[in-house]
Coordinates of C-alpha atoms in Angstrom, one line a residue:
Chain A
X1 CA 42.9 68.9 127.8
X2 CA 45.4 69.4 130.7
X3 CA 44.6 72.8 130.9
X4 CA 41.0 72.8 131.3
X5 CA 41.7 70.4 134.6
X6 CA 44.4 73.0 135.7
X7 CA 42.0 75.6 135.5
X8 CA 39.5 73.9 137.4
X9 CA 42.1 72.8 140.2
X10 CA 43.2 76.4 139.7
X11 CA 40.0 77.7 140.7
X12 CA 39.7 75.7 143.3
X13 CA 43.1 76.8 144.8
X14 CA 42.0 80.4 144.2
X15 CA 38.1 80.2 146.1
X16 CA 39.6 78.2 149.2
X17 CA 43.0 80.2 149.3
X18 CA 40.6 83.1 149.5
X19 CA 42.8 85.4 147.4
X20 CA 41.8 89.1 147.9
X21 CA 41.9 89.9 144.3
X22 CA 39.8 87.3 143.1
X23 CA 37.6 87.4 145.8
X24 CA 37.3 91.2 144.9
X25 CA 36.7 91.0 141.3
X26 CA 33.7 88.2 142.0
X27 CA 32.4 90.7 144.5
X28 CA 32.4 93.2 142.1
X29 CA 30.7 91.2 139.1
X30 CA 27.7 90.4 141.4
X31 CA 27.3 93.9 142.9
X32 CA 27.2 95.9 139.6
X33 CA 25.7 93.3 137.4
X34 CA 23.0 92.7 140.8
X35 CA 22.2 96.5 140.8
X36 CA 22.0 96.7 137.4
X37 CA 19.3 93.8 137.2
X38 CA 17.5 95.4 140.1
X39 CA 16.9 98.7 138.0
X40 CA 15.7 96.6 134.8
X41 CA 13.6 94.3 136.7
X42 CA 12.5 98.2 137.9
X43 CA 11.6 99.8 135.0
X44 CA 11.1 96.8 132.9
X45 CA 8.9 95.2 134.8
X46 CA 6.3 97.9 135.1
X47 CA 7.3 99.1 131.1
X48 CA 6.3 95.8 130.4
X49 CA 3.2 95.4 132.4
X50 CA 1.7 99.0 131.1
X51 CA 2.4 97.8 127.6
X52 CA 0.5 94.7 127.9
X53 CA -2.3 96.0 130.0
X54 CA -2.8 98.7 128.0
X55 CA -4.1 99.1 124.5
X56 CA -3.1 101.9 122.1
X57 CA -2.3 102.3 118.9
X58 CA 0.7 101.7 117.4
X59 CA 1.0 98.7 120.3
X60 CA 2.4 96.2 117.6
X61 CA 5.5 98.4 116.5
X62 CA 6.6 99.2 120.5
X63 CA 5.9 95.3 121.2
X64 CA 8.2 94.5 118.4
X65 CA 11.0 97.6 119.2
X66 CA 10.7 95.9 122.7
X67 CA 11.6 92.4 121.0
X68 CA 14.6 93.6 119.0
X69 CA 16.2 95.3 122.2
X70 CA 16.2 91.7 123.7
X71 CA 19.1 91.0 121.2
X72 CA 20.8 94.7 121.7
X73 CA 24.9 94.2 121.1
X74 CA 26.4 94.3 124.3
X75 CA 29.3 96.2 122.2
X76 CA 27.0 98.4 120.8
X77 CA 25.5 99.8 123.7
X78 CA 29.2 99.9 125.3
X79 CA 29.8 101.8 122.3
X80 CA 27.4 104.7 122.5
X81 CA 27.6 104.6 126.5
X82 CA 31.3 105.6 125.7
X83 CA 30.3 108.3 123.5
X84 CA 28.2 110.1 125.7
X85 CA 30.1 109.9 128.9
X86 CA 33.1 111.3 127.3
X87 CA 34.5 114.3 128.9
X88 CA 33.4 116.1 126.5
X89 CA 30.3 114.2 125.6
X90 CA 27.1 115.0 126.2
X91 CA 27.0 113.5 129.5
X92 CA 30.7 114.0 130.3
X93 CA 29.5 116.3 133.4
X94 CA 28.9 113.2 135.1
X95 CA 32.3 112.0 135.0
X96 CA 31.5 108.7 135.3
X97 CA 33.8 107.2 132.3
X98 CA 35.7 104.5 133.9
X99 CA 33.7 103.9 137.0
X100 CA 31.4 101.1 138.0
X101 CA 28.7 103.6 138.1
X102 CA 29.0 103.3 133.9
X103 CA 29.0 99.8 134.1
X104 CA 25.9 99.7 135.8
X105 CA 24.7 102.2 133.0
X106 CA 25.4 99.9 130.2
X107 CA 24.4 96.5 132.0
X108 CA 21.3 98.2 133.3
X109 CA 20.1 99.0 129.7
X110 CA 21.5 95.7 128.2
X111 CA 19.2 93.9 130.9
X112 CA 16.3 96.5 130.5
X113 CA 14.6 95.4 127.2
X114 CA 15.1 91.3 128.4
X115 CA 13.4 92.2 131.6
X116 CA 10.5 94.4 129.3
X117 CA 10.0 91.4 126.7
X118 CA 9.8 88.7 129.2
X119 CA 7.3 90.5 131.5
X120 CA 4.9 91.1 128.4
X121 CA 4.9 88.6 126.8
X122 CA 4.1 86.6 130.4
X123 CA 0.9 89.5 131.1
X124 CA 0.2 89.3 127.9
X125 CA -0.5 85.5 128.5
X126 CA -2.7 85.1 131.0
X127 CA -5.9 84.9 130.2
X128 CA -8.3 88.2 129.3
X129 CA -11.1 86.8 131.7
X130 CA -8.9 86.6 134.3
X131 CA -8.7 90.2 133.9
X132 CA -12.4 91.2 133.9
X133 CA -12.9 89.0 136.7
X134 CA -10.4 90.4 139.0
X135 CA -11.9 93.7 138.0
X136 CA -15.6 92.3 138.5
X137 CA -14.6 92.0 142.1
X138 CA -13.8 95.5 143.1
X139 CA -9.8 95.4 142.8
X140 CA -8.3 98.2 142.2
X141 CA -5.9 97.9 139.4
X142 CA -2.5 97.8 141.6
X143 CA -4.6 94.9 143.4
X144 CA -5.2 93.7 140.0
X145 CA -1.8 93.9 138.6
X146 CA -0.5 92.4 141.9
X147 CA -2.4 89.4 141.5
X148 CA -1.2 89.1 137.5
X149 CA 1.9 89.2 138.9
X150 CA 1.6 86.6 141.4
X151 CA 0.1 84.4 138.8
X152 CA 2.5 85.0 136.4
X153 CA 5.4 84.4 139.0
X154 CA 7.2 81.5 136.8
X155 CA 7.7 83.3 133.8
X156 CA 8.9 86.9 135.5
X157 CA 11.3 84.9 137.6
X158 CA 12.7 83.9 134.4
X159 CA 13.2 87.6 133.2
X160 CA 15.1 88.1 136.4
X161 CA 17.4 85.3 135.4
X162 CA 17.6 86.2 131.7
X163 CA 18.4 89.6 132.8
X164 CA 21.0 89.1 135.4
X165 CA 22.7 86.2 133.3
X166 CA 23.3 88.4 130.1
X167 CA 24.6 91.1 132.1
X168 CA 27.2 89.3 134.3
X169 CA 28.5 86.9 131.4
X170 CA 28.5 90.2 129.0
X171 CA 32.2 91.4 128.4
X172 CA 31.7 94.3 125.5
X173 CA 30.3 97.0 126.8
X174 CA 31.9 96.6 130.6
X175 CA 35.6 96.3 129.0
X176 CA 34.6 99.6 127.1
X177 CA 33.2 101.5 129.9
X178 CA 34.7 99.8 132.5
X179 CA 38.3 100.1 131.3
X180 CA 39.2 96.7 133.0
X181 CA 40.9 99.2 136.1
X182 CA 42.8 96.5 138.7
X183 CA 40.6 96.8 141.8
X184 CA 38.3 99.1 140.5
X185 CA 36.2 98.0 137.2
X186 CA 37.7 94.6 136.9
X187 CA 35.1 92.0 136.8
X188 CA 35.1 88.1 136.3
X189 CA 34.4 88.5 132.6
X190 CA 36.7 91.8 131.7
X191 CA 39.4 89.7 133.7
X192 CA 39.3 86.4 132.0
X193 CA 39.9 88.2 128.2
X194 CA 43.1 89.9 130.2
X195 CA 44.9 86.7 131.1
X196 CA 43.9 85.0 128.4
X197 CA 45.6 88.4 126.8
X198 CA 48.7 87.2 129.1
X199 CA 48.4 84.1 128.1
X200 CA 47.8 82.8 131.3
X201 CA 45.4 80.3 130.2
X202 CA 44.8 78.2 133.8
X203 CA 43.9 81.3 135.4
X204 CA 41.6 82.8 132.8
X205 CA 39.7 79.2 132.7
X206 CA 39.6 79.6 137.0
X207 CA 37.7 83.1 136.5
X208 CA 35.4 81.1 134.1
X209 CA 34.9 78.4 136.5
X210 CA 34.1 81.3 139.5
X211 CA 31.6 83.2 136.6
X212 CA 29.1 79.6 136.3
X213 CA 29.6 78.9 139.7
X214 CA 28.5 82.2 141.1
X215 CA 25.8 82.1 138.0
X216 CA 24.5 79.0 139.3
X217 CA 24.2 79.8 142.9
X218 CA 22.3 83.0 141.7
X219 CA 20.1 80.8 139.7
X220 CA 19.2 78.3 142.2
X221 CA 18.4 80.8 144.4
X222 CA 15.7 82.3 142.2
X223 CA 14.6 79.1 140.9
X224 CA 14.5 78.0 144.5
X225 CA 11.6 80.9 145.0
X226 CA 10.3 80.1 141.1
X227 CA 9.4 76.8 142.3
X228 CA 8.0 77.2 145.5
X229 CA 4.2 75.5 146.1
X230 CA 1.7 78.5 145.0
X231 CA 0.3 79.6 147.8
X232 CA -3.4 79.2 147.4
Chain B
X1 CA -3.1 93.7 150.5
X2 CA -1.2 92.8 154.1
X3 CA 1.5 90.5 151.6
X4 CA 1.5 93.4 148.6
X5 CA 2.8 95.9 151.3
X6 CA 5.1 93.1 152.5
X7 CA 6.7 92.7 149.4
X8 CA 7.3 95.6 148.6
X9 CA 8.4 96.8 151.9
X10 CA 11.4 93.6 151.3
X11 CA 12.1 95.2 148.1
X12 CA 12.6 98.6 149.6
X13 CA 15.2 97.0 152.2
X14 CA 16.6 94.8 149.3
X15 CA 17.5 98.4 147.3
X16 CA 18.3 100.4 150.2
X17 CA 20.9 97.1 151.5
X18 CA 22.3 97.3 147.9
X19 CA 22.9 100.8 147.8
X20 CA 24.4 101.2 151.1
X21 CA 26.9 98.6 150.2
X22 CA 27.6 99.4 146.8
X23 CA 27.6 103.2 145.4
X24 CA 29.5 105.3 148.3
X25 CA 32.4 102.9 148.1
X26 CA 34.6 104.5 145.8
X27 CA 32.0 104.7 142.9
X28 CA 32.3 108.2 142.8
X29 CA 36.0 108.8 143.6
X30 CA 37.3 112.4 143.7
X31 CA 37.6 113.5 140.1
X32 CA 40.5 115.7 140.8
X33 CA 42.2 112.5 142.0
X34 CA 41.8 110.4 139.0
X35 CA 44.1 110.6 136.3
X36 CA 43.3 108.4 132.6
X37 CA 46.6 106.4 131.4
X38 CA 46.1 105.5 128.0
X39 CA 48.4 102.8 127.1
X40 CA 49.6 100.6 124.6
X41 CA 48.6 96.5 125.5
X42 CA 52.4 95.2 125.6
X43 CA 52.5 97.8 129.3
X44 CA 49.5 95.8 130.7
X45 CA 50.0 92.3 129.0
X46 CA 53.4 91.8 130.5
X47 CA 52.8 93.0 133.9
X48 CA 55.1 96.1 133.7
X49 CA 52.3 98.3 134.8
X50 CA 50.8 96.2 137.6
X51 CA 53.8 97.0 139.8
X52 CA 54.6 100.6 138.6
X53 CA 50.9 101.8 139.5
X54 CA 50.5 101.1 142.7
X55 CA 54.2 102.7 143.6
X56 CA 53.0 105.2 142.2
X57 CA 49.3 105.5 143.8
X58 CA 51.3 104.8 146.9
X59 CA 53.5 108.2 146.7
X60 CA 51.4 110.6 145.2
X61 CA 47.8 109.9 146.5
X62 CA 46.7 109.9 142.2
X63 CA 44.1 107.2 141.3
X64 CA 45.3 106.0 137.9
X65 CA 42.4 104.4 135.0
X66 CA 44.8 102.5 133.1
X67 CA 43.1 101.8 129.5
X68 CA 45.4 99.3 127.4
X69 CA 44.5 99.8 124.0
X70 CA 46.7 100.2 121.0
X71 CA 49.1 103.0 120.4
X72 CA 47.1 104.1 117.3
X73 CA 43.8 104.3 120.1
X74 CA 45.6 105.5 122.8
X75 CA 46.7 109.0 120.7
X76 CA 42.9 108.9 119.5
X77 CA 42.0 109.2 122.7
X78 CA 44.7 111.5 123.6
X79 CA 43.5 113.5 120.3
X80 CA 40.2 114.0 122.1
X81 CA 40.7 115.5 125.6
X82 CA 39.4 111.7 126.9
X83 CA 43.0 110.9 128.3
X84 CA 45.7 112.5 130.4
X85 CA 48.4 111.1 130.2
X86 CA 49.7 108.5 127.4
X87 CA 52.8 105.7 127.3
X88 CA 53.0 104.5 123.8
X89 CA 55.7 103.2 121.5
X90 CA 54.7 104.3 117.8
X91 CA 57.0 107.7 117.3
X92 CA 56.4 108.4 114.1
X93 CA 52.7 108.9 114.9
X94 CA 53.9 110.7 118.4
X95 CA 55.8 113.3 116.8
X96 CA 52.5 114.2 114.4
X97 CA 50.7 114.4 117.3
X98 CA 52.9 116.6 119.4
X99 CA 53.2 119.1 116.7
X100 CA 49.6 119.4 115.7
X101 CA 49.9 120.1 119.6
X102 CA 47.5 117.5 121.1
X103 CA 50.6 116.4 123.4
X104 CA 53.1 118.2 125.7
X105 CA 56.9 117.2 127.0
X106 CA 57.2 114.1 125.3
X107 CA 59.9 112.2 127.0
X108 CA 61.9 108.9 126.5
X109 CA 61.0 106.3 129.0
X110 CA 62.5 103.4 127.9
X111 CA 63.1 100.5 124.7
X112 CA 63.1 96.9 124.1
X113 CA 62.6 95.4 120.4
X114 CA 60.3 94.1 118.1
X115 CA 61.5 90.3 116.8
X116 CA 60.4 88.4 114.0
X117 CA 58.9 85.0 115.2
X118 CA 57.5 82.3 113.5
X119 CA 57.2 78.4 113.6
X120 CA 59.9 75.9 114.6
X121 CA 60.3 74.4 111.2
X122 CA 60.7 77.8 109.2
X123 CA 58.8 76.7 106.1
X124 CA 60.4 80.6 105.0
X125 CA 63.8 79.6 105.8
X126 CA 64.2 83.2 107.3
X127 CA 66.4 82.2 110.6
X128 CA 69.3 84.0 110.8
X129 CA 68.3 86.8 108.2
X130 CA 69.9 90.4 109.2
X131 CA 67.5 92.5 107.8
X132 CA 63.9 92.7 109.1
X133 CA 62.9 93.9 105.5
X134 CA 64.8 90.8 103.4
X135 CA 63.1 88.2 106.1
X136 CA 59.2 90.3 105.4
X137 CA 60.7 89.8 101.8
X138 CA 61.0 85.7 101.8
X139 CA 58.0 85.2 103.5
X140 CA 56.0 86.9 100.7
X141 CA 57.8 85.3 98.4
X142 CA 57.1 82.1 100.4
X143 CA 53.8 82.9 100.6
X144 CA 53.9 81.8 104.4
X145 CA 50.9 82.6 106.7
X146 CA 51.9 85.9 108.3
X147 CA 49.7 87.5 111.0
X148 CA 49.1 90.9 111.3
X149 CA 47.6 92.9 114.4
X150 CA 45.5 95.1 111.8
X151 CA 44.7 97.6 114.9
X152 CA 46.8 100.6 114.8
X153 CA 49.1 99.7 117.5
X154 CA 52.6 100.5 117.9
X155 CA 53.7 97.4 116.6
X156 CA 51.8 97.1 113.9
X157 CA 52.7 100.8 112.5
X158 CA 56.2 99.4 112.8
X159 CA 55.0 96.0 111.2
X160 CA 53.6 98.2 107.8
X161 CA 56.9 100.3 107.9
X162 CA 59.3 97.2 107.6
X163 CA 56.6 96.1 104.5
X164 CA 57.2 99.6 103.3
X165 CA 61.2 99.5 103.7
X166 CA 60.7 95.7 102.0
X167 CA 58.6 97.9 99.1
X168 CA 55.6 95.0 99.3
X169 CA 52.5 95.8 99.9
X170 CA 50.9 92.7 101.7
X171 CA 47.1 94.2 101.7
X172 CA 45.0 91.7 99.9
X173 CA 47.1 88.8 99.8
X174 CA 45.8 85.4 100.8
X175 CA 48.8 84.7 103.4
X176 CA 48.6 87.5 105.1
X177 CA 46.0 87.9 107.7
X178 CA 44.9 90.5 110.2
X179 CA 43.9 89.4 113.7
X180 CA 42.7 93.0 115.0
X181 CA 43.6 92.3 118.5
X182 CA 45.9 92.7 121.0
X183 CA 49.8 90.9 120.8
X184 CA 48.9 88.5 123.2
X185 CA 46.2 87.3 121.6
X186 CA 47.6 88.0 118.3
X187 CA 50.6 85.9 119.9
X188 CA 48.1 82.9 120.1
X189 CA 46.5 83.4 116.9
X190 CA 50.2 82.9 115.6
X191 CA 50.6 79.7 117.8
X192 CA 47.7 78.5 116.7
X193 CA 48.4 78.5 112.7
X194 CA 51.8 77.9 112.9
X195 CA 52.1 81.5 111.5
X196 CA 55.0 84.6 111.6
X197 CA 54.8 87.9 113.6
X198 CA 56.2 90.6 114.7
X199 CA 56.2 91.3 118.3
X200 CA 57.6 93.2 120.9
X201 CA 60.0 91.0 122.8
X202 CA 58.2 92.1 126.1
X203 CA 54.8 90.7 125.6
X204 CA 56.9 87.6 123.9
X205 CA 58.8 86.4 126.7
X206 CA 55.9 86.8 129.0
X207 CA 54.3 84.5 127.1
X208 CA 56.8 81.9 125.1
X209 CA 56.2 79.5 127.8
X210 CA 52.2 78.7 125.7
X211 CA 53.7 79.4 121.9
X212 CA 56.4 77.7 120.5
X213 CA 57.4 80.1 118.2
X214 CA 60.9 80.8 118.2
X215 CA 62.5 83.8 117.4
X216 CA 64.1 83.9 114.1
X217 CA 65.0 87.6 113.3
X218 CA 66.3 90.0 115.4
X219 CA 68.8 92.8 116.2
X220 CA 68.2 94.9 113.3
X221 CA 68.4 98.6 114.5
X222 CA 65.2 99.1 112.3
X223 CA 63.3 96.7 115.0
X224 CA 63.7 98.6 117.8
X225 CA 60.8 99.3 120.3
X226 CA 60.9 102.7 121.5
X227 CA 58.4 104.2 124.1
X228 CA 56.8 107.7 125.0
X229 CA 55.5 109.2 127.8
X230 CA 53.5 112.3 126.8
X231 CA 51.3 114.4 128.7
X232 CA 48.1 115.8 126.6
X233 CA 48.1 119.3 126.1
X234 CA 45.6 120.6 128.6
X235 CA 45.3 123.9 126.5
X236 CA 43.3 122.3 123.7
X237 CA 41.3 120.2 126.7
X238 CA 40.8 122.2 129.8
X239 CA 39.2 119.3 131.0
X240 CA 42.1 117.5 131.4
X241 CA 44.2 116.7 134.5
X242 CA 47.8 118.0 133.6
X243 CA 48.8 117.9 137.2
X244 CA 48.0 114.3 137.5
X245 CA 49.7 113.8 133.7
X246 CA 52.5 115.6 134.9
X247 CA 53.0 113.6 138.0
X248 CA 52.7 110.5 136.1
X249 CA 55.3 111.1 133.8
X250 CA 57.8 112.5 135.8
X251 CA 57.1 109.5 137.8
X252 CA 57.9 107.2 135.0
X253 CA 61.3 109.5 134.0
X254 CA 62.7 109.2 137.5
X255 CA 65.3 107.7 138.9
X256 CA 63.5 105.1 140.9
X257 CA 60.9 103.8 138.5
X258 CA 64.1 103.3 135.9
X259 CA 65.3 101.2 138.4
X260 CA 62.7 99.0 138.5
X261 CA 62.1 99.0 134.6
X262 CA 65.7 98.1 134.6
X263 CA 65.1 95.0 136.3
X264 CA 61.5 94.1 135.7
X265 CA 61.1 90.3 134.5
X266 CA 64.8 89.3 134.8
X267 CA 63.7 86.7 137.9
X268 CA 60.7 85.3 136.1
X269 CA 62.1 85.0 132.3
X270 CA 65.8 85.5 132.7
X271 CA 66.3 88.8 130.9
X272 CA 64.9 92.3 131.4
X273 CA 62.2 93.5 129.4
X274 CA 62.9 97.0 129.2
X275 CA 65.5 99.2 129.1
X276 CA 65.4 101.9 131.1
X277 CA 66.5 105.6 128.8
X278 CA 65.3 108.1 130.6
X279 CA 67.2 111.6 130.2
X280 CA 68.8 109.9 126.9
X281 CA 67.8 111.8 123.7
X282 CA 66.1 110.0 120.5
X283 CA 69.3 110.6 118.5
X284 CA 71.0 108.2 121.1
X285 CA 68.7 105.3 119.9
X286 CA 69.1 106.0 116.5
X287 CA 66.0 108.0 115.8

């Protein structure tokens, strides 16, 4: 039990001390786990909202390949990222193995089917009439989707939060492509498995601490908007 | 309309903010620049690396990727053309890979030893047994919990070469358990179930302070810990940097870096962790 309070005093020590390497790796977590929610709230969010606004055959089978990507391995996807940013993999051109820039690759399409699944299922549950009504009154459809959005606010807030909170607590695929490089790809989570690797248990359990602090500011931020009075 | 084009005109500044802060710094560092180090986890986990690398960034301008993975990985990766430069302690495995000519100018950089640890009470009664093989011997016969890195690694290549020189074959059997990850989590797994191991005594003295696990076998010549520094051969993989390789391992031959190796740890646990052997030849350790 003494641990866990050294690790919380540790923390403590470490955020007010402002220690330059700590400060560094939290910066880091929330700048490529931020972009990468930025590009699947991107693409997910209108991937999502064509899916659900549209109707085509073979709807059911995308809707549930959508579904199954909300549970996509971390690992995995680390995994094949890997693979293809080899040198000599297809994508080694890029020379990006080992860089943030990968890490933002992986997160972004860890985060990418959360965003999609959350923004359908939310269009898809607004009510039809609502549809044909906004319709019946001239809008065009980005008017049209704008206002889905708007009234579906709650629910795609919370596909921001999903998103950006399995990305910045996911250690897999960012130790994989990442490399866990001192200064360079070392984030809170990559960081805590190394000392805890060191056995430096105090400070592993400080990086935690840092990780649901940061997580919870992030979060009461958003909810902070989520909650806001409809403007009406 | 008038808040649609507002919100997405603060979503344009949001992106644009976020990528002016975050991609042109050193997200796409010069390629020629970077050179991949992949290592064994004993380098990283017992702080060795942490103050050679940035000497060495220091002096030659080289950004080093330091991957700590097994030894068994690291050559993998070596094997491919998806690392430059490799410090690893498995020879056996070194010399196969040097002659099937994945590796160049493999070099001696320095040694510690594996020991044979396990808990206080020694329900195996191996403390003070002279032969790594006899002690793996007793604790099969024992059938004491033994924990096994199961990855590949240097020391776990050394680990199924004392079972072979013991002529067991511990596969299978229900007290001997593979943990699959690194030694200091393997080192904690151990703690944990009151269990034997064999470590390197590097990552062990870094950590003893958390285990409780004393040593009870060492200074059989069989144990020792030996490591490499090889460059990979940029013949088979034109892609990779041999300059870089090249710096780094002279780097870790000369005279200053043995220095440091040669002290490295003694203020914080009292002995060194390393010996430095650069410019000795394998024959001098025994090999």
């Amino acid at each position: 039990m003494d641990i866990i309070f050294e690790g919380i005093y540790k923390a403590i020590v470490l955020l007010f001390s402002f220690d330059r390497e700590v400060i560094g790796i939290t910066w880091l977590s929330l700048k490529i786990s931020g972009i990468a929610t930025l590009i699947s709230v991107f693409i997910g969010m209108s991937f999502g909202t064509s899916v659900a606004l549209s109707e085509f055959y073979g709807k059911r089978f995308v809707v549930s390949l959508i579904n199954t990507g909300m549970g996509l391995p971390p690992v995995v996807v680390g995994l094949f990222v890997t693979i293809f940013l080899w040198r000599n993999g297809p994508l080694g051109f890029l020379q990006i193995l080992y860089t943030p820039m990968a890490m933002i690759l992986a997160q972004a399409i860890i985060a990418t089917p959360i965003v999609t699944g959350i923004t359908l299922a939310a269009i898809q549950h607004l009510p039809k009439s609502l549809r044909l009504q906004i319709r019946a009154l001239g809008a065009t459809r980005l008017q049209m989707v704008w206002v889905l959005a708007k009234e579906a606010r709650l629910p795609l807030l919370a596909a921001v939060m999903a998103g950006f909170g399995g990305v910045i607590s996911e250690v897999g695929a960012s130790i994989m492509v990442g490399g866990n490089i001192k200064g360079y790809t070392r984030v809170l989570t990559t960081a805590t498995v190394m000392e805890t690797g060191k056995g430096n248990f105090d400070i592993a359990i400080a990086l935690g601490v840092i990780l649901l602090l940061l997580a919870f500011l992030i979060n009461a931020t958003l909810t902070q908007i989520q909650q806001r009075e409809r403007p009406r | 309309m008038e808040r649609l084009r507002r919100f997405i005109g603060i979503l344009g500044v949001v992106a644009a903010l976020v990528l002016f802060m975050g991609v042109p710094s050193g997200m796409a560092a010069d390629v020629q620049k970077n050179i991949i180090l992949a290592t064994t986890t004993s380098t990283q986990d017992t702080g060795l690396l942490d103050t050679l690398i940035p000497i060495f960034e220091k002096k030659t301008g080289y950004f080093v990727k330091t991957i700590a993975v097994g030894s068994g990985q690291a050559m993998t990766m070596g094997q491919k053309g998806e690392a430059d430069v490799l410090l690893v302690h498995s020879p056996d495995a070194e010399k196969k890979f040097v002659d099937e000519g994945y590796g160049i100018n493999r070099r001696l950089v320095m040694h510690n030893d594996f020991v044979i640890i396990g808990p206080a009470d020694d329900p195996a009664k191996i403390k003070g047994e002279k032969s790594a093989s006899g002690a793996f011997k007793t604790i099969a016969q024992s059938g004491s919990l033994f924990m096994s890195r199961g990855d590949n690694s240097g020391t776990h290549s050394k680990e199924k070469a004392v079972w072979k020189a013991a002529k067991l074959n511990p596969e299978g059997q229900k007290w001997y358990q593979q943990t699959g990850l690194g030694m200091g989590q393997t080192l904690s797994v151990s703690a944990e179930k009151k269990a034997y191991t064999l470590t390197d005594r590097g990552t062990y003295l870094a950590l003893q302070k958390n285990l409780g696990l004393p040593i009870l076998v060492e200074g059989d010549p069989v144990l020792l810990n030996i490591y490499h520094v090889i460059q990979v051969n940029p013949e088979k993989w034109p892609k990779v940097n041999a300059e870089g390789a090249k710096a780094f391992a002279d780097f870790m031959v000369s005279k200053d870096t043995q220095k440091i190796i040669k002290t490295f740890g003694v203020d914080k646990y009292g002995s060194p962790l390393f010996f430095p052997d650069a410019k000795k030849k394998d024959k001098d350790l025994g090999l």
